[in-house]
XYZ file of C-alpha atoms in Angstrom:
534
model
C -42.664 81.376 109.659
C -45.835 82.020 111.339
C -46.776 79.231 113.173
C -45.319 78.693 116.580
C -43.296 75.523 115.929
C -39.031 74.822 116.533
C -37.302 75.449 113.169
C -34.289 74.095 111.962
C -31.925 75.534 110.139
C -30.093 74.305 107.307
C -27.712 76.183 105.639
C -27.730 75.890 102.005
C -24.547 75.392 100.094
C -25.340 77.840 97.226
C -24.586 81.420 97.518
C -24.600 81.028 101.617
C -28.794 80.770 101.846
C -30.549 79.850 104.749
C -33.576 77.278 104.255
C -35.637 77.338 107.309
C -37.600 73.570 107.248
C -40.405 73.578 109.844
C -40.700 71.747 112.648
C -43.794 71.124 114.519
C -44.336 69.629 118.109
C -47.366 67.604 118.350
C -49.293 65.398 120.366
C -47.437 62.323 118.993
C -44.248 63.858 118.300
C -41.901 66.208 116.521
C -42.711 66.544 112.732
C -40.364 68.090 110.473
C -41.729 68.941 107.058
C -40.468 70.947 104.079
C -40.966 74.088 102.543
C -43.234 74.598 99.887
C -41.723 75.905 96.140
C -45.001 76.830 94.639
C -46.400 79.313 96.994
C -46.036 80.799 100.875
C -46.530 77.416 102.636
C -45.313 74.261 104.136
C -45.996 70.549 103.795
C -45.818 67.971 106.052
C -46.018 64.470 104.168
C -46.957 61.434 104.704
C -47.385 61.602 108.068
C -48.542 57.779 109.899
C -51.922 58.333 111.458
C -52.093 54.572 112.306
C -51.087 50.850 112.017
C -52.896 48.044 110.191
C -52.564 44.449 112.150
C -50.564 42.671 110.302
C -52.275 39.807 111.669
C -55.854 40.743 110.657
C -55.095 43.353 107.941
C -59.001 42.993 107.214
C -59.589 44.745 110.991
C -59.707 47.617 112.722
C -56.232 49.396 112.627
C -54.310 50.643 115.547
C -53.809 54.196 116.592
C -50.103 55.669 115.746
C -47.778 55.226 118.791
C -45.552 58.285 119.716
C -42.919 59.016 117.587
C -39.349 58.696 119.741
C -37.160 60.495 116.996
C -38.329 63.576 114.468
C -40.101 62.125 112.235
C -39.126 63.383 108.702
C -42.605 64.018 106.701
C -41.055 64.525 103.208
C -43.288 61.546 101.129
C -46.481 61.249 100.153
C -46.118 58.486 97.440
C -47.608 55.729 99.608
C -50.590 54.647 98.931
C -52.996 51.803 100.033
C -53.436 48.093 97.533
C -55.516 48.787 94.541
C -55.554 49.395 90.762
C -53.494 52.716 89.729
C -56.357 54.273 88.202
C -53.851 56.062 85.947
C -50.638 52.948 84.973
C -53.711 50.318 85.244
C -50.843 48.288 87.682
C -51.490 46.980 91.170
C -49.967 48.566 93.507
C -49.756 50.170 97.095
C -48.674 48.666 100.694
C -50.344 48.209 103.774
C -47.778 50.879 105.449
C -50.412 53.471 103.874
C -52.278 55.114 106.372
C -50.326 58.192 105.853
C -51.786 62.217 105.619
C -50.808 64.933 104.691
C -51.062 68.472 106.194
C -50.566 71.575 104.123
C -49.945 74.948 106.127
C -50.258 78.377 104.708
C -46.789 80.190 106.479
C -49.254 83.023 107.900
C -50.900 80.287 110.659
C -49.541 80.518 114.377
C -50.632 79.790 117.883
C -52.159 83.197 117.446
C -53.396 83.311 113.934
C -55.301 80.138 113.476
C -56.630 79.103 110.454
C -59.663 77.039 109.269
C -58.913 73.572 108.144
C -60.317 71.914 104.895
C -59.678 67.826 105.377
C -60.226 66.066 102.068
C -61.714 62.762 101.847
C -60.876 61.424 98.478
C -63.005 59.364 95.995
C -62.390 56.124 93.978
C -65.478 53.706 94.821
C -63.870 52.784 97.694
C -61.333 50.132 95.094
C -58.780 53.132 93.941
C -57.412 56.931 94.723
C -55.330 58.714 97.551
C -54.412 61.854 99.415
C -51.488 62.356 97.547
C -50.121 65.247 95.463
C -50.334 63.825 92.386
C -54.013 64.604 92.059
C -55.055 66.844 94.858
C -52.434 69.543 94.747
C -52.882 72.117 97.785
C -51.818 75.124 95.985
C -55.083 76.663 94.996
C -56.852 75.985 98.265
C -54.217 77.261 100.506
C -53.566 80.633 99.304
C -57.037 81.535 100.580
C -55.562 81.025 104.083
C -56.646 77.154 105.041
C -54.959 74.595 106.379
C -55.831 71.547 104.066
C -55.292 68.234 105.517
C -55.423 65.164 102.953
C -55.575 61.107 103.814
C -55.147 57.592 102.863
C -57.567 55.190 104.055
C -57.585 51.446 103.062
C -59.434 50.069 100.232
C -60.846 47.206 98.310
C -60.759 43.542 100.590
C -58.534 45.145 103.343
C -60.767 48.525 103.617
C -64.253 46.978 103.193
C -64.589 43.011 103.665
C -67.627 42.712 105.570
C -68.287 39.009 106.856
C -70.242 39.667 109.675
C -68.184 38.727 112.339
C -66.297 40.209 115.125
C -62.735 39.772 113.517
C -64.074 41.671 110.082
C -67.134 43.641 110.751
C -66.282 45.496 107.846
C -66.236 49.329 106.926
C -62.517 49.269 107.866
C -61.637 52.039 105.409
C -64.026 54.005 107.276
C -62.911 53.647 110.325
C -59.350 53.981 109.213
C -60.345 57.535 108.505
C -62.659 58.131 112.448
C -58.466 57.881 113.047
C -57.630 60.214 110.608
C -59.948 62.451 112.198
C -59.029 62.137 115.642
C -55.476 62.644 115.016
C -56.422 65.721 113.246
C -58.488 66.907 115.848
C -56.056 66.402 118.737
C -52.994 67.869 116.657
C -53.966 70.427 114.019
C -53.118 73.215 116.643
C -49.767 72.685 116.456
C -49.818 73.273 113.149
C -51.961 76.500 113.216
C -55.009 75.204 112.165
C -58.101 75.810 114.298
C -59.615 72.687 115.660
C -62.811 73.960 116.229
C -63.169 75.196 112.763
C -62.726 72.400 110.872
C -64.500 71.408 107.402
C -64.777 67.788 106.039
C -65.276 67.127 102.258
C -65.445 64.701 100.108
C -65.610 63.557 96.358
C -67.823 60.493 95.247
C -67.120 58.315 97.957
C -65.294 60.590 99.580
C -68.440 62.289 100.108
C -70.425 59.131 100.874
C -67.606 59.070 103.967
C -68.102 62.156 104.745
C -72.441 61.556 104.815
C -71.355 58.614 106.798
C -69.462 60.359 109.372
C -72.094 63.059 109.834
C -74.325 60.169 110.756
C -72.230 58.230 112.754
C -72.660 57.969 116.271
C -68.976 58.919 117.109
C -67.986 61.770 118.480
C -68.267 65.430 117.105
C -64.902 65.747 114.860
C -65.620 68.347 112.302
C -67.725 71.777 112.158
C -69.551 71.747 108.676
C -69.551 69.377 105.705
C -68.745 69.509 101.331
C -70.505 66.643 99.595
C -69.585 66.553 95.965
C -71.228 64.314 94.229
C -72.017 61.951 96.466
C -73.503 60.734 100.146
C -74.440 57.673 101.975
C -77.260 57.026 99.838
C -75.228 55.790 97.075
C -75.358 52.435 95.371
C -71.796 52.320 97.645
C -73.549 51.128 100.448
C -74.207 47.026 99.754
C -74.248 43.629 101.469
C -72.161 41.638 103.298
C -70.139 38.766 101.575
C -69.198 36.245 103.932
C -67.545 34.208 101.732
C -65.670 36.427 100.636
C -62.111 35.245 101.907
C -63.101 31.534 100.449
C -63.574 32.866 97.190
C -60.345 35.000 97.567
C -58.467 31.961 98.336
C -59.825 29.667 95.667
C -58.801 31.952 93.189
C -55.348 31.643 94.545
C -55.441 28.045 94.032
C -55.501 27.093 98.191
C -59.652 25.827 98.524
C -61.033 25.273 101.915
C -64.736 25.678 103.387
C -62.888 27.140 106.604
C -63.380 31.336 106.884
C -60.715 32.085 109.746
C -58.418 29.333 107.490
C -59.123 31.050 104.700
C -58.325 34.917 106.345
C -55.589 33.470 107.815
C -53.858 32.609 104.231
C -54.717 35.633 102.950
C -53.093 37.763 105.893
C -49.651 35.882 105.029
C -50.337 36.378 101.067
C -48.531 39.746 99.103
C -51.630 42.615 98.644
C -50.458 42.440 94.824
C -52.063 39.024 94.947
C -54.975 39.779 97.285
C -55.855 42.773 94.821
C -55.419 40.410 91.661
C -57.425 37.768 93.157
C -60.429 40.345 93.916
C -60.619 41.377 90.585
C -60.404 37.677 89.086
C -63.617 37.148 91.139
C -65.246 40.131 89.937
C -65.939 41.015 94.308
C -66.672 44.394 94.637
C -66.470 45.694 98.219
C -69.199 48.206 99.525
C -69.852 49.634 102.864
C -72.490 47.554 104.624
C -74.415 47.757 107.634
C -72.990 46.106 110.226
C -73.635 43.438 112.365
C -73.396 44.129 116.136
C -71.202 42.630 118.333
C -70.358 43.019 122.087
C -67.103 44.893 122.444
C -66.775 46.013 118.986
C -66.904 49.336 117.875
C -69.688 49.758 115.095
C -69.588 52.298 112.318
C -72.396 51.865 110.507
C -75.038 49.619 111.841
C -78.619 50.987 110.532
C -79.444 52.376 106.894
C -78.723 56.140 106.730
C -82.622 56.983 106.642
C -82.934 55.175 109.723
C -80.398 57.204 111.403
C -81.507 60.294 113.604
C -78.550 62.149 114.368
C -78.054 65.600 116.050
C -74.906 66.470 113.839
C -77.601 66.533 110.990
C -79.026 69.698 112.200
C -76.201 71.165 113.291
C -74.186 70.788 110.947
C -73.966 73.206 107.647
C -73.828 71.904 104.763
C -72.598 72.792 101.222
C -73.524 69.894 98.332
C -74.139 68.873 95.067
C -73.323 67.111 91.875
C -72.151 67.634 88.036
C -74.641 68.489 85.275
C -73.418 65.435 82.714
C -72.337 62.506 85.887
C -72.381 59.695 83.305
C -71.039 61.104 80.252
C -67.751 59.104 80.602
C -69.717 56.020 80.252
C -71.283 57.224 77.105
C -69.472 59.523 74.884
C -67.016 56.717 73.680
C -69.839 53.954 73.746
C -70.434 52.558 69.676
C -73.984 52.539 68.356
C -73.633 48.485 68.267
C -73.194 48.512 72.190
C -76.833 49.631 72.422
C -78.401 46.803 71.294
C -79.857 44.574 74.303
C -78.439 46.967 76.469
C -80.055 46.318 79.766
C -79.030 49.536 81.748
C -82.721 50.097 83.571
C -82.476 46.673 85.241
C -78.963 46.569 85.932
C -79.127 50.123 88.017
C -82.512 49.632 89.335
C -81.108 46.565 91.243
C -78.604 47.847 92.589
C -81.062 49.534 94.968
C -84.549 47.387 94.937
C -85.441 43.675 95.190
C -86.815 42.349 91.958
C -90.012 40.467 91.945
C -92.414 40.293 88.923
C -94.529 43.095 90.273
C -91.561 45.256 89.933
C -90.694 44.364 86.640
C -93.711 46.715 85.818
C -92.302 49.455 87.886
C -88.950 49.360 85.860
C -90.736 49.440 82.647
C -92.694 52.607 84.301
C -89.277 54.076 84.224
C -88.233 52.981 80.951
C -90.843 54.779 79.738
C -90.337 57.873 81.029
C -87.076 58.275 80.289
C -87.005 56.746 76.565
C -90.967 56.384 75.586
C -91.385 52.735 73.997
C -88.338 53.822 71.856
C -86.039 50.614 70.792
C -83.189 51.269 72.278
C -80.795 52.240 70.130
C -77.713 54.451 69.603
C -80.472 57.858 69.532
C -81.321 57.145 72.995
C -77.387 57.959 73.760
C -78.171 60.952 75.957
C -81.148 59.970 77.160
C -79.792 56.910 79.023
C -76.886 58.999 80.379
C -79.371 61.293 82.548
C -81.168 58.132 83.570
C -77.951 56.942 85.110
C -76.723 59.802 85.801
C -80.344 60.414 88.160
C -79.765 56.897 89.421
C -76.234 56.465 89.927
C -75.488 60.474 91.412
C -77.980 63.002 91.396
C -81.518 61.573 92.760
C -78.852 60.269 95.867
C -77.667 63.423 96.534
C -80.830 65.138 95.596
C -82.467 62.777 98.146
C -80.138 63.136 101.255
C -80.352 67.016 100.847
C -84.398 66.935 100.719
C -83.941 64.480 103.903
C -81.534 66.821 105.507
C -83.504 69.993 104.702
C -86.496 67.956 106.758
C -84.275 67.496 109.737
C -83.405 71.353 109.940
C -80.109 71.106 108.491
C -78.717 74.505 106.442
C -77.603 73.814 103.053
C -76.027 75.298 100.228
C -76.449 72.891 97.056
C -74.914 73.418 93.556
C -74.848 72.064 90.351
C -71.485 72.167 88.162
C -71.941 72.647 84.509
C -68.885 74.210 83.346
C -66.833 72.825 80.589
C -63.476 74.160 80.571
C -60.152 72.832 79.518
C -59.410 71.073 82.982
C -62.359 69.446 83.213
C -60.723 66.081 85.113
C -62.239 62.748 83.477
C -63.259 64.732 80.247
C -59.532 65.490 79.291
C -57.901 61.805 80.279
C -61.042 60.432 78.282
C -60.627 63.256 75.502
C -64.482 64.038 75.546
C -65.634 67.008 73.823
C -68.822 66.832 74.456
C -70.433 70.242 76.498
C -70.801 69.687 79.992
C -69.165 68.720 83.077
C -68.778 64.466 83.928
C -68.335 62.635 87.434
C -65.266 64.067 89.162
C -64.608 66.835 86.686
C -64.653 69.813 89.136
C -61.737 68.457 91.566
C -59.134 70.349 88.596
C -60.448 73.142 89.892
C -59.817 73.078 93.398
C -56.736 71.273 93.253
C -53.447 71.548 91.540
C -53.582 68.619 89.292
C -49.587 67.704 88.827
C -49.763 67.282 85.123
C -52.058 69.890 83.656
C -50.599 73.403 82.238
C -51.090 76.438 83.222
C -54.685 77.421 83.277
C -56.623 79.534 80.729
C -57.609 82.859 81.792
C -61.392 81.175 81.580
C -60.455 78.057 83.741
C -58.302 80.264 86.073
C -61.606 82.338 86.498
C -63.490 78.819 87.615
C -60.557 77.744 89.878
C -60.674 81.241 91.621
C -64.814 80.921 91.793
C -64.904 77.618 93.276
C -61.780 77.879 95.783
C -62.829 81.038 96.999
C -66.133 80.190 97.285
C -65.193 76.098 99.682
C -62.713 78.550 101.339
C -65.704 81.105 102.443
C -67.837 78.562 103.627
C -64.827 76.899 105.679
C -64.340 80.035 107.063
C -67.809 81.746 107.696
C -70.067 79.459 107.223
C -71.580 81.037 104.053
C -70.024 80.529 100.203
C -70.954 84.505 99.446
C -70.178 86.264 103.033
C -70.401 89.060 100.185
C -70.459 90.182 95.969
C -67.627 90.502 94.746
C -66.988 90.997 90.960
C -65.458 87.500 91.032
C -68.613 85.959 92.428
C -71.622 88.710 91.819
C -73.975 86.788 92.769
C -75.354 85.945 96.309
C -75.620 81.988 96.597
C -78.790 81.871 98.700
C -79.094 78.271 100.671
C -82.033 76.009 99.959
C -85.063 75.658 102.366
C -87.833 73.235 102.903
C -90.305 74.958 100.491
C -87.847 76.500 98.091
C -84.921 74.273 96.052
C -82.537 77.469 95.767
C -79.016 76.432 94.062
C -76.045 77.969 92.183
C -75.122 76.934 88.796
C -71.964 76.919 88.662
C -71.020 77.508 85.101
C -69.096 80.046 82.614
C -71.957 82.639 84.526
C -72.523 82.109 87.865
C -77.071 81.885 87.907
C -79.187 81.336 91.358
C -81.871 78.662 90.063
C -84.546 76.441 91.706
C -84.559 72.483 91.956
C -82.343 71.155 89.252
C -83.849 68.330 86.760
C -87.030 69.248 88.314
C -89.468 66.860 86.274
C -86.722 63.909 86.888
C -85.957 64.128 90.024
C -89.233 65.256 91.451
C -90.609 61.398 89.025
C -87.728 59.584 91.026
C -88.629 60.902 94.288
C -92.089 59.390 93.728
C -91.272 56.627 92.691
C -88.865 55.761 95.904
C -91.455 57.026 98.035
C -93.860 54.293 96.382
C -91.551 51.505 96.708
C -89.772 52.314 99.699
C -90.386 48.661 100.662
C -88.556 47.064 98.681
C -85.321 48.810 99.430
C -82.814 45.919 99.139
C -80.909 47.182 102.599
C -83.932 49.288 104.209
C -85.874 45.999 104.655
C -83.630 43.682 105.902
């Protein structure tokens, strides 16, 4: 094995083998982990990174102690409370804040590697940084070490009450731990600390956004945003009632908050998670309210926010070419009728008044004319929300970036292959790539086949082409016949961007005439920004 680490032996009963399992000696302790039987690597699973209070499990966490004993890192089925986005069944624990490091066999003391650390998505309610979906295999045969993580979700991750107990935007802070512990022990493993990458899908890219603004501590080197940044319709209010609510649904009513928090600490998460939905609460990050002697995360609106790390930090982003299609493939033509889509997403960013009631039938009109709406308008709605819910965001942060100096690479992904990730679980046929439909093909997705020689050609693309930029800064260092084309980053004056699709094609400003309408008509009313203007 490559990396300097203390190996144990353990001799195999079969035909007199020796399997070596690694060993590592961090920081917080010795780690043994397990060989990999899919390629030249090792994993080490499931690895604690910290402790939620089980008196306040609606807190801050607490940093992993020491380990006094090797700590066997052989599981990564935990996962935090939340709706299995694939059984439909609660489920998780609050013994979740687990990651999981995944070492090619090549890394040492001497040979360190860049590290990719994967933030993953799930609206901040649902996912993990297990196997199951985010498979290393692909990534780490282009020599990275790719580090994965739970971080908690729903009521415990993201209750905001405004108060010192729950300031909220604990899921957030569970992973400034993550990161930390990373930082301070990804030597050992034979990653390179001072070449580390952070990325992120859907949320997990809104983290990552928020991180790069935060006013912690430098933790990471350069930044992935897929679909997704802090300007998302994730970011929302706080709900101070929130535990009373919680509790009333559980059939125990009181007007007292610390009563009510205190009931719910002692109460299963199965029940917590139940009651949540029974509510219909939906927890956001919010801006925080300050408090003396508590740590802040985020405590201003990201366009408020003037940090240094913007600048100097590179930047690869972008989003999918179809990010609503999910929602309206499937959807019959009788669902259309009354459907009130242009309100319902405009809110979740502006304050309504009856002047703006004009400005949402500006953008009625030019997305569907005075057209009723109807099932023909199908398509037409899905780029408005698509614009709305994914791309002007993204769009938006890059422009804001780009302003501030920082270098960025942007995409768009358009390919439709047979991998494409919520396309196949929602059998859509339909052309064109949905929300989350590219993570297939950088990760080894437990229960697909073997890849077509045509999907096989997109996962080799797009992991060589995250892997370059981990490792020099620059997606296209040089052509190669796999990727022939030089992926020029966008500037100030000129909107440069690679399509990533069946032919790789260096275009200008995706959507143009949409997104250059929305940024208009944010500029114009800017002041009536739910959370800008509060």
């Amino acid at each position: 094995m490559g990396f300097v680490i203390l190996l144990l032996f353990a001799c195999a009963a079969v035909q007199g083998l020796v399997r070596v399992d690694p060993l590592v000696k961090t920081k917080q302790g010795l780690i043994k982990g397990i060989r990999a039987d899919d390629g030249d690597y090792s994993m080490f699973l499931g690895i604690p990174y910290a402790i939620v209070d089980e008196n306040n499990p609606f807190g801050p966490s607490i940093p992993q102690t020491e380990f006094k004993e090797i700590y066997n890192a052989n599981d990564d089925s935990r996962t935090c409370p939340q709706v299995d986005e694939f059984t439909n069944q609660i489920t998780g624990t609050l013994d979740c804040l687990r990651l999981n490091v995944y070492v090619p066999n090549i890394a040492g003391s001497r040979n360190k590697l860049p590290v990719l650390i994967w933030i993953h998505g799930g609206g901040f309610s649902g996912g993990d940084g297990g196997r199951f979906v985010t498979g290393p295999k692909f990534l780490v045969r282009h020599d990275v070490v790719l580090v994965t993580m739970n971080y908690r979700l729903g009521p415990y991750g993201f209750m905001c009450l405004d108060t010192p107990e729950v300031p909220g935007n604990q899921g957030l802070k569970d992973q400034l731990l993550a990161l930390r512990w990373i930082k301070d022990n990804i030597a050992a493993f034979g990653g390179d600390e001072n070449k580390m990458t952070l990325m992120g899908e859907s949320a997990g890219a809104s983290s990552v956004d928020f991180h790069l603004l935060s006013d912690k501590e430098s933790l990471f080197d350069q930044v992935i945003l897929q679909s997704g940044s802090a300007l998302l319709t994730l970011l929302g209010e706080s709900i101070p009632d929130a535990p009373l609510r919680l509790t009333k649904q559980l059939g125990y009513e009181t007007s007292d908050v610390d009563e009510a928090l205190s009931y719910l600490s002692k109460m299963d998460t199965n029940s917590v998670i139940n009651a949540t939905l029974s509510s219909h609460l939906f927890f956001k990050v919010c801006i925080e309210k300050r408090f003396d002697d508590v740590d802040g995360f985020v405590t201003e609106h990201p366009l408020m926010v003037d940090s240094p790390k913007i600048k100097n930090t590179p930047m690869l982003a972008g989003f999918n070419n179809k990010e609503t299609l999910m929602m309206y493939a499937h959807m019959r033509p009788e669902q259309f009728k009354g459907y009130g889509t242009f309100r319902n997403v405009l809110e979740g960013y502006f304050t309504y008044d009856d002047e703006f009631a004009e400005m949402e039938d500006l953008v009625r009109r030019f997305y569907i004319g005075d057209e009723e709406m109807s099932e023909a308008l199908r398509w037409d709605l899905m780029e408005f929300n698509s614009d709305l819910t994914f791309n002007f965001p993204v769009q938006w942060t890059i422009d804001h970036y780009l302003q501030k100096g920082s270098k960025i690479y942007q995409y768009l992904f358009s390919y439709s292959g047979e991998r494409n990730f919520l396309k196949k679980r929602m059998n859509i046929t339909t052309d064109g790539a949905a929300h989350a439909d590219e993570i297939a093909y950088l990760f080894d997705i437990s229960y697909e086949d073997t890849p077509t020689h045509e999907d096989q050609r997109m996962i080799d693309q797009m992991t060589t082409l995250w892997t370059n930029f981990a490792k020099f800064g620059d997606p296209t260092p040089e052509t190669t016949d796999l990727l022939p084309v030089k992926w020029v980053p966008a500037t100030k004056e000129i909107n440069n961007y690679l399509d990533l699709d069946k032919e790789l094609a260096l275009r200008r400003l995706p959507y143009n005439k949409r997104l250059t309408f929305l940024k208009f008509f944010f500029k114009t009313n800017m002041h009536r920004l739910t959370l800008l203007t509060k």
